[in-house]
Short mmCIF file of C-alpha atoms in Angstrom, two decimals:
data_model
loop_
_atom_site.label_atom_id
_atom_site.label_comp_id
_atom_site.label_asym_id
_atom_site.label_seq_id
_atom_site.Cartn_x
_atom_site.Cartn_y
_atom_site.Cartn_z
CA UNK A 1 6.13 -36.69 -26.30
CA UNK A 2 2.57 -35.53 -25.77
CA UNK A 3 2.27 -31.90 -24.89
CA UNK A 4 0.39 -30.29 -21.99
CA UNK A 5 1.02 -26.80 -23.28
CA UNK A 6 -1.67 -25.97 -25.83
CA UNK A 7 -0.40 -22.95 -27.70
CA UNK A 8 -2.85 -23.00 -30.59
CA UNK A 9 -5.77 -24.86 -32.02
CA UNK A 10 -3.57 -26.44 -34.65
CA UNK A 11 -2.05 -29.90 -34.44
CA UNK A 12 1.44 -28.72 -35.35
CA UNK A 13 3.38 -26.35 -33.09
CA UNK A 14 6.21 -24.16 -34.20
CA UNK A 15 9.74 -24.55 -32.92
CA UNK A 16 9.52 -21.80 -30.34
CA UNK A 17 6.33 -23.21 -28.87
CA UNK A 18 7.99 -26.58 -28.30
CA UNK A 19 10.34 -25.08 -25.76
CA UNK A 20 7.48 -24.93 -23.28
CA UNK A 21 6.82 -28.61 -23.81
CA UNK A 22 10.44 -29.53 -23.12
CA UNK A 23 10.79 -27.19 -20.14
CA UNK A 24 11.42 -28.71 -16.76
CA UNK A 25 8.47 -29.81 -14.64
CA UNK A 26 10.14 -28.26 -11.60
CA UNK A 27 8.43 -25.16 -10.24
CA UNK A 28 10.26 -22.10 -9.00
CA UNK A 29 11.16 -22.72 -5.38
CA UNK A 30 14.54 -21.09 -4.85
CA UNK A 31 14.60 -20.53 -1.10
CA UNK A 32 17.72 -18.39 -1.42
CA UNK A 33 15.93 -15.84 -3.58
CA UNK A 34 12.18 -16.06 -3.14
CA UNK A 35 9.68 -17.74 -0.85
CA UNK A 36 8.61 -21.29 -1.65
CA UNK A 37 5.54 -21.36 -3.81
CA UNK A 38 2.93 -24.07 -4.14
CA UNK A 39 0.92 -23.66 -7.29
CA UNK A 40 -1.61 -26.61 -7.37
CA UNK A 41 -14.39 0.44 -23.36
CA UNK A 42 -14.71 3.16 -21.65
CA UNK A 43 -12.60 5.94 -23.27
CA UNK A 44 -14.39 9.16 -24.15
CA UNK A 45 -12.63 11.05 -26.90
CA UNK A 46 -11.65 14.47 -25.54
CA UNK A 47 -12.48 16.01 -28.88
CA UNK A 48 -15.95 14.56 -28.57
CA UNK A 49 -16.27 16.03 -25.10
CA UNK A 50 -15.13 19.43 -26.33
CA UNK A 51 -17.51 19.42 -29.24
CA UNK A 52 -20.74 21.18 -28.43
CA UNK A 53 -22.17 20.66 -31.89
CA UNK A 54 -22.37 16.89 -31.74
CA UNK A 55 -24.89 15.25 -29.47
CA UNK A 56 -23.95 12.12 -27.56
CA UNK A 57 -26.34 9.23 -27.74
CA UNK A 58 -26.97 8.13 -24.20
CA UNK A 59 -27.78 4.56 -23.37
CA UNK A 60 -29.49 3.68 -20.13
CA UNK A 61 -27.31 1.38 -18.02
CA UNK A 62 -28.46 -2.22 -18.06
CA UNK A 63 -30.06 -3.19 -14.75
CA UNK A 64 -28.29 -6.57 -14.71
CA UNK A 65 -24.96 -4.81 -15.17
CA UNK A 66 -25.66 -2.51 -12.23
CA UNK A 67 -26.61 -5.52 -10.11
CA UNK A 68 -23.31 -7.17 -11.04
CA UNK A 69 -21.36 -4.10 -9.92
CA UNK A 70 -23.16 -4.09 -6.58
CA UNK A 71 -22.59 -7.80 -6.16
CA UNK A 72 -18.86 -7.35 -6.72
CA UNK A 73 -18.72 -4.99 -3.75
CA UNK A 74 -20.36 -7.54 -1.48
CA UNK A 75 -18.28 -10.46 -2.74
CA UNK A 76 -15.09 -11.73 -1.08
CA UNK A 77 -11.78 -10.43 -2.36
CA UNK A 78 -10.72 -12.03 -5.64
CA UNK A 79 -14.20 -13.26 -6.57
CA UNK A 80 -14.03 -13.00 -10.33
CA UNK A 81 -16.58 -10.43 -11.43
CA UNK A 82 -14.84 -8.24 -14.07
CA UNK A 83 -15.16 -4.54 -13.36
CA UNK A 84 -15.27 -1.56 -15.67
CA UNK A 85 -16.03 2.10 -14.94
CA UNK A 86 -19.65 3.13 -15.21
CA UNK A 87 -20.62 5.80 -17.73
CA UNK A 88 -24.06 7.37 -17.34
CA UNK A 89 -25.57 10.47 -18.96
CA UNK A 90 -24.95 12.52 -15.81
CA UNK A 91 -21.30 11.41 -15.59
CA UNK A 92 -20.70 12.20 -19.25
CA UNK A 93 -22.35 15.59 -18.84
CA UNK A 94 -20.13 16.37 -15.85
CA UNK A 95 -17.03 15.34 -17.76
CA UNK A 96 -18.01 17.52 -20.69
CA UNK A 97 -18.50 20.50 -18.37
CA UNK A 98 -15.18 20.01 -16.55
CA UNK A 99 -13.19 19.52 -19.76
CA UNK A 100 -14.76 22.63 -21.29
CA UNK A 101 -13.96 24.61 -18.14
CA UNK A 102 -10.30 23.66 -17.73
CA UNK A 103 -9.11 23.00 -21.28
CA UNK A 104 -6.67 25.59 -22.62
CA UNK A 105 -5.46 26.46 -26.09
CA UNK A 106 -2.29 28.03 -24.66
CA UNK A 107 0.15 26.99 -21.95
CA UNK A 108 -0.40 28.22 -18.41
CA UNK A 109 2.33 30.69 -17.46
CA UNK A 110 1.77 29.93 -13.76
CA UNK A 111 2.25 26.18 -14.24
CA UNK A 112 5.77 24.95 -13.46
CA UNK A 113 5.35 22.10 -15.94
CA UNK A 114 5.24 24.67 -18.72
CA UNK A 115 8.94 25.39 -18.19
CA UNK A 116 10.03 21.77 -17.71
CA UNK A 117 11.06 20.27 -21.09
CA UNK A 118 10.68 16.75 -19.68
CA UNK A 119 6.96 17.32 -19.05
CA UNK A 120 6.26 18.28 -22.70
CA UNK A 121 3.25 20.26 -21.49
CA UNK A 122 2.31 21.40 -24.97
CA UNK A 123 1.67 17.79 -26.03
CA UNK A 124 0.25 16.38 -22.77
CA UNK A 125 -3.43 16.30 -23.85
CA UNK A 126 -2.64 14.49 -27.10
CA UNK A 127 -0.30 12.08 -25.31
CA UNK A 128 -2.88 11.03 -22.76
CA UNK A 129 -5.63 10.76 -25.36
CA UNK A 130 -3.39 8.28 -27.15
CA UNK A 131 -2.62 6.39 -23.92
CA UNK A 132 -6.35 6.03 -23.32
CA UNK A 133 -6.69 4.45 -26.74
CA UNK A 134 -3.85 2.03 -26.06
CA UNK A 135 -5.15 0.93 -22.65
CA UNK A 136 -8.26 -0.42 -24.36
CA UNK A 137 -6.48 -1.79 -27.41
CA UNK A 138 -3.95 -3.75 -25.34
CA UNK A 139 -6.30 -4.96 -22.62
CA UNK A 140 -6.39 -8.74 -21.95
CA UNK A 141 -9.52 -10.85 -22.02
CA UNK A 142 -11.34 -10.36 -18.71
CA UNK A 143 -12.45 -14.01 -18.69
CA UNK A 144 -9.47 -15.73 -20.27
CA UNK A 145 -9.29 -18.28 -17.48
CA UNK A 146 -12.47 -19.87 -18.85
CA UNK A 147 -10.39 -21.09 -21.79
CA UNK A 148 -7.57 -22.51 -19.64
CA UNK A 149 -7.76 -26.23 -18.89
CA UNK A 150 -5.45 -26.48 -15.88
CA UNK A 151 -5.28 -22.97 -14.44
CA UNK A 152 -7.56 -21.09 -12.07
CA UNK A 153 -7.70 -17.51 -10.89
CA UNK A 154 -6.33 -18.52 -7.49
CA UNK A 155 -3.21 -19.85 -9.19
CA UNK A 156 -2.74 -16.53 -10.95
CA UNK A 157 -2.70 -14.79 -7.56
CA UNK A 158 0.08 -17.10 -6.37
CA UNK A 159 2.12 -16.44 -9.50
CA UNK A 160 1.70 -12.67 -9.22
CA UNK A 161 2.75 -12.84 -5.56
CA UNK A 162 5.97 -14.53 -6.68
CA UNK A 163 6.50 -11.96 -9.43
CA UNK A 164 6.20 -9.18 -6.83
CA UNK A 165 8.90 -10.85 -4.73
CA UNK A 166 11.30 -11.26 -7.64
CA UNK A 167 10.57 -7.72 -8.84
CA UNK A 168 11.41 -6.42 -5.37
CA UNK A 169 14.63 -8.43 -5.14
CA UNK A 170 15.86 -6.89 -8.37
CA UNK A 171 14.72 -3.44 -7.16
CA UNK A 172 12.94 -2.74 -10.43
CA UNK A 173 10.63 0.12 -11.36
CA UNK A 174 6.92 0.01 -10.62
CA UNK A 175 6.29 0.34 -14.34
CA UNK A 176 8.09 -2.96 -14.88
CA UNK A 177 5.82 -4.78 -12.45
CA UNK A 178 2.59 -3.59 -14.04
CA UNK A 179 3.92 -4.27 -17.53
CA UNK A 180 4.88 -7.81 -16.48
CA UNK A 181 1.36 -8.53 -15.28
CA UNK A 182 -0.10 -7.16 -18.51
CA UNK A 183 2.17 -9.41 -20.57
CA UNK A 184 1.14 -12.44 -18.50
CA UNK A 185 -2.58 -11.76 -18.83
CA UNK A 186 -2.41 -10.93 -22.54
CA UNK A 187 -0.37 -14.05 -23.26
CA UNK A 188 -2.78 -16.26 -21.32
CA UNK A 189 -5.65 -14.63 -23.21
CA UNK A 190 -4.23 -16.06 -26.44
CA UNK A 191 -2.56 -19.34 -25.45
CA UNK A 192 -3.41 -22.25 -23.20
CA UNK A 193 -0.77 -23.03 -20.60
CA UNK A 194 -0.33 -26.13 -18.49
CA UNK A 195 0.20 -25.81 -14.74
CA UNK A 196 3.78 -27.04 -14.98
CA UNK A 197 4.67 -24.25 -17.46
CA UNK A 198 2.79 -21.48 -15.68
CA UNK A 199 5.76 -19.99 -13.87
CA UNK A 200 7.84 -19.97 -17.01
CA UNK A 201 5.32 -17.53 -18.45
CA UNK A 202 5.74 -15.25 -15.42
CA UNK A 203 9.54 -15.38 -15.50
CA UNK A 204 9.72 -14.61 -19.22
CA UNK A 205 7.20 -11.79 -18.92
CA UNK A 206 9.29 -10.19 -16.17
CA UNK A 207 12.43 -10.55 -18.27
CA UNK A 208 10.83 -8.84 -21.27
CA UNK A 209 9.22 -6.07 -19.21
CA UNK A 210 12.52 -5.30 -17.51
CA UNK A 211 14.26 -4.98 -20.85
CA UNK A 212 11.53 -2.63 -22.02
CA UNK A 213 11.42 -0.35 -18.95
CA UNK A 214 14.74 -0.53 -17.10
CA UNK A 215 18.06 1.15 -17.75
CA UNK A 216 19.96 -1.62 -15.95
CA UNK A 217 17.84 -4.74 -16.31
CA UNK A 218 18.56 -8.25 -14.98
CA UNK A 219 20.50 -10.55 -17.25
CA UNK A 220 18.98 -13.75 -18.53
CA UNK A 221 21.36 -15.64 -16.24
CA UNK A 222 20.02 -13.77 -13.21
CA UNK A 223 16.42 -14.42 -14.18
CA UNK A 224 17.22 -18.09 -14.74
CA UNK A 225 18.77 -18.25 -11.27
CA UNK A 226 15.66 -16.72 -9.70
CA UNK A 227 13.75 -19.48 -11.48
CA UNK A 228 15.96 -22.00 -9.65
CA UNK A 229 17.69 -22.79 -12.97
CA UNK A 230 14.69 -24.90 -13.93
CA UNK A 231 15.08 -23.73 -17.52
CA UNK A 232 18.16 -23.35 -19.65
CA UNK A 233 19.33 -20.03 -21.06
CA UNK A 234 18.42 -21.22 -24.53
CA UNK A 235 14.91 -22.09 -23.37
CA UNK A 236 14.48 -18.63 -21.86
CA UNK A 237 15.57 -16.90 -25.05
CA UNK A 238 13.30 -19.04 -27.19
CA UNK A 239 10.43 -18.38 -24.80
CA UNK A 240 11.12 -14.66 -25.03
CA UNK A 241 10.87 -14.72 -28.81
CA UNK A 242 7.70 -16.79 -28.70
CA UNK A 243 5.94 -14.52 -26.18
CA UNK A 244 6.82 -11.40 -28.14
CA UNK A 245 5.46 -13.05 -31.27
CA UNK A 246 2.21 -14.00 -29.52
CA UNK A 247 1.83 -10.42 -28.27
CA UNK A 248 2.41 -9.29 -31.86
CA UNK A 249 5.24 -6.97 -30.81
CA UNK A 250 2.75 -4.66 -29.03
CA UNK A 251 4.90 -4.16 -25.94
CA UNK A 252 4.05 -0.54 -25.16
CA UNK A 253 1.02 -0.99 -22.91
CA UNK A 254 0.44 2.25 -20.93
CA UNK A 255 0.69 1.24 -17.30
CA UNK A 256 -1.13 2.99 -14.46
CA UNK A 257 1.93 4.89 -13.20
CA UNK A 258 1.72 7.46 -15.97
CA UNK A 259 -1.95 8.06 -15.21
CA UNK A 260 -1.21 8.26 -11.48
CA UNK A 261 1.37 10.99 -12.05
CA UNK A 262 -1.09 12.85 -14.27
CA UNK A 263 -3.80 12.69 -11.60
CA UNK A 264 -1.41 13.78 -8.85
CA UNK A 265 -0.85 17.02 -10.77
CA UNK A 266 -4.09 18.17 -9.15
CA UNK A 267 -2.30 17.79 -5.79
CA UNK A 268 0.90 19.50 -6.93
CA UNK A 269 2.48 16.04 -7.10
CA UNK A 270 2.17 15.42 -3.34
CA UNK A 271 4.66 12.64 -2.57
CA UNK A 272 2.89 11.18 0.45
CA UNK A 273 -0.43 10.87 -1.35
CA UNK A 274 1.14 9.27 -4.40
CA UNK A 275 3.21 6.78 -2.37
CA UNK A 276 0.14 5.52 -0.54
CA UNK A 277 -1.71 5.40 -3.84
CA UNK A 278 1.04 3.19 -5.28
CA UNK A 279 0.35 0.67 -2.52
CA UNK A 280 -3.35 0.55 -3.36
CA UNK A 281 -2.52 0.41 -7.06
CA UNK A 282 -0.29 -2.64 -6.67
CA UNK A 283 -3.07 -4.43 -4.80
CA UNK A 284 -5.13 -4.39 -7.99
CA UNK A 285 -2.75 -6.76 -9.76
CA UNK A 286 -3.65 -9.49 -7.27
CA UNK A 287 -7.38 -9.32 -7.92
CA UNK A 288 -8.75 -10.97 -11.04
CA UNK A 289 -11.67 -8.53 -11.13
CA UNK A 290 -9.25 -5.89 -12.40
CA UNK A 291 -7.47 -7.96 -15.06
CA UNK A 292 -9.03 -6.01 -17.93
CA UNK A 293 -9.90 -2.81 -16.07
CA UNK A 294 -8.45 0.38 -17.59
CA UNK A 295 -5.21 1.31 -15.78
CA UNK A 296 -6.26 4.95 -15.83
CA UNK A 297 -9.38 4.05 -13.82
CA UNK A 298 -7.40 1.98 -11.31
CA UNK A 299 -4.81 4.75 -10.90
CA UNK A 300 -7.49 7.35 -10.26
CA UNK A 301 -9.25 5.04 -7.79
CA UNK A 302 -6.03 4.43 -5.87
CA UNK A 303 -5.35 8.16 -5.74
CA UNK A 304 -8.90 8.83 -4.60
CA UNK A 305 -8.64 6.30 -1.75
CA UNK A 306 -5.24 7.65 -0.73
CA UNK A 307 -6.64 11.15 -0.40
CA UNK A 308 -9.53 9.85 1.70
CA UNK A 309 -7.28 8.08 4.19
CA UNK A 310 -4.90 11.04 4.41
CA UNK A 311 -7.77 13.53 4.84
CA UNK A 312 -6.71 15.53 1.81
CA UNK A 313 -10.18 16.86 1.12
CA UNK A 314 -12.75 16.31 -1.59
CA UNK A 315 -12.30 15.00 -5.13
CA UNK A 316 -12.23 18.34 -6.91
CA UNK A 317 -12.96 19.34 -10.48
CA UNK A 318 -9.22 19.47 -11.14
CA UNK A 319 -8.96 15.85 -10.06
CA UNK A 320 -11.80 14.99 -12.43
CA UNK A 321 -10.07 16.90 -15.23
CA UNK A 322 -6.62 15.31 -14.81
CA UNK A 323 -7.84 11.79 -14.00
CA UNK A 324 -10.78 11.62 -16.39
CA UNK A 325 -13.09 10.12 -13.75
CA UNK A 326 -15.65 11.38 -11.29
CA UNK A 327 -15.91 10.39 -7.64
CA UNK A 328 -18.94 8.24 -8.39
CA UNK A 329 -16.89 6.14 -10.79
CA UNK A 330 -13.99 5.67 -8.38
CA UNK A 331 -15.83 4.81 -5.18
CA UNK A 332 -16.57 1.13 -6.09
CA UNK A 333 -12.88 0.32 -6.66
CA UNK A 334 -11.83 2.26 -3.55
CA UNK A 335 -14.23 0.24 -1.40
CA UNK A 336 -12.89 -3.06 -2.75
CA UNK A 337 -9.25 -2.03 -2.21
CA UNK A 338 -9.91 -0.82 1.31
CA UNK A 339 -11.77 -3.99 2.20
CA UNK A 340 -8.93 -6.14 0.88
CA UNK A 341 -6.56 -4.35 3.26
CA UNK A 342 -8.45 -5.72 6.27
CA UNK A 343 -6.76 -9.05 5.55
CA UNK A 344 -3.70 -7.75 3.77
CA UNK A 345 -1.32 -10.57 4.69
CA UNK A 346 -3.78 -13.06 3.23
CA UNK A 347 -4.83 -11.18 0.12
CA UNK A 348 -1.48 -9.67 -0.89
CA UNK A 349 1.28 -10.77 1.48
CA UNK A 350 4.27 -9.86 -0.70
CA UNK A 351 2.89 -6.38 -1.46
CA UNK A 352 2.06 -5.81 2.20
CA UNK A 353 5.60 -6.67 3.26
CA UNK A 354 7.09 -4.58 0.48
CA UNK A 355 5.17 -1.46 1.46
CA UNK A 356 5.91 -1.92 5.15
CA UNK A 357 9.46 -0.79 4.42
CA UNK A 358 10.67 2.69 5.25
CA UNK A 359 11.37 3.65 1.63
CA UNK A 360 7.64 3.30 0.96
CA UNK A 361 6.80 5.32 4.07
CA UNK A 362 5.41 2.14 5.65
CA UNK A 363 2.21 2.65 3.70
CA UNK A 364 0.78 -0.80 4.43
CA UNK A 365 1.37 -0.31 8.17
CA UNK A 366 -0.38 3.06 7.95
CA UNK A 367 -3.48 1.39 6.47
CA UNK A 368 -3.51 -1.21 9.24
CA UNK A 369 -3.29 1.54 11.82
CA UNK A 370 -6.21 3.22 10.11
CA UNK A 371 -8.35 0.12 10.69
CA UNK A 372 -7.18 -0.09 14.31
CA UNK A 373 -8.29 3.47 14.88
CA UNK A 374 -11.84 2.83 13.70
#
């Protein structure tokens, strides 16, 4: 049988890859579990910032690149113009100054995290330096859809909307959702997928991410049921092995939740601010512009926008220190996220409904009321 699922440039496919070819053509439309679906480097090394002996070589931003950033702000939601944080000489100089001002060689006796073993305060700087390295290393290709024959960015949005619904039904952690999306994008960056197999990729990615993040994760039988039993248990397990192999066993992508918690330290971990920020952060997974954007940048942008809407004051030096980004770098993302909320039920229906619930402090409703008050 001729395959529609191009998993490599070679003529011969391995055994695990063939499972996608033999998978059912039926798409995931289980009305009992989910809604019907119709699918037709920016890291600055902190040591470099701390070093006053070494001079940074500044490069003037390319004018075409700046024009592209401005165009992305004027474009409709989900227009694919990949976005990355801007680094200019003035921004780098400000970061160097803030890091030099707030860095400590000893633990702060007035900081509660110092006495919490779970926070491992003595290793926090090294941990987050490493996470910044990983977020670039494990980033997907920002333009991978150019290499797909049957898929388009709009189809990705539909798939992610379904993933959000299934994730919510299983009541999984936020980390699991972001990790699932990363697995999907990284897999599609390396393998061509036919339209009929597209949802299998999403289901398997969710299954793997849940096993990585959750204490009590869904069983393969439960995931197969949510996929309307379109694929056998054996097919799911083979697909799991194949996806892990394609991702080269690099499963520990640092999602934005860790960076969001780090940034919220500047607000004494204010719950209301962070909950609203989580809503804005989840919106980013729907927009292809942010496919390869650093999760630390997206987390800081969501936190920045949350503070603005809640009137929490200015973006202080402590926020710059803990997030790693200045206000100038965060404003472009914040403007895009806020604009997308004007038509929330169109741009991210599942996320809007999820965050309208009481347990999320009805964050999406709060944003709509903000627009009504303007």
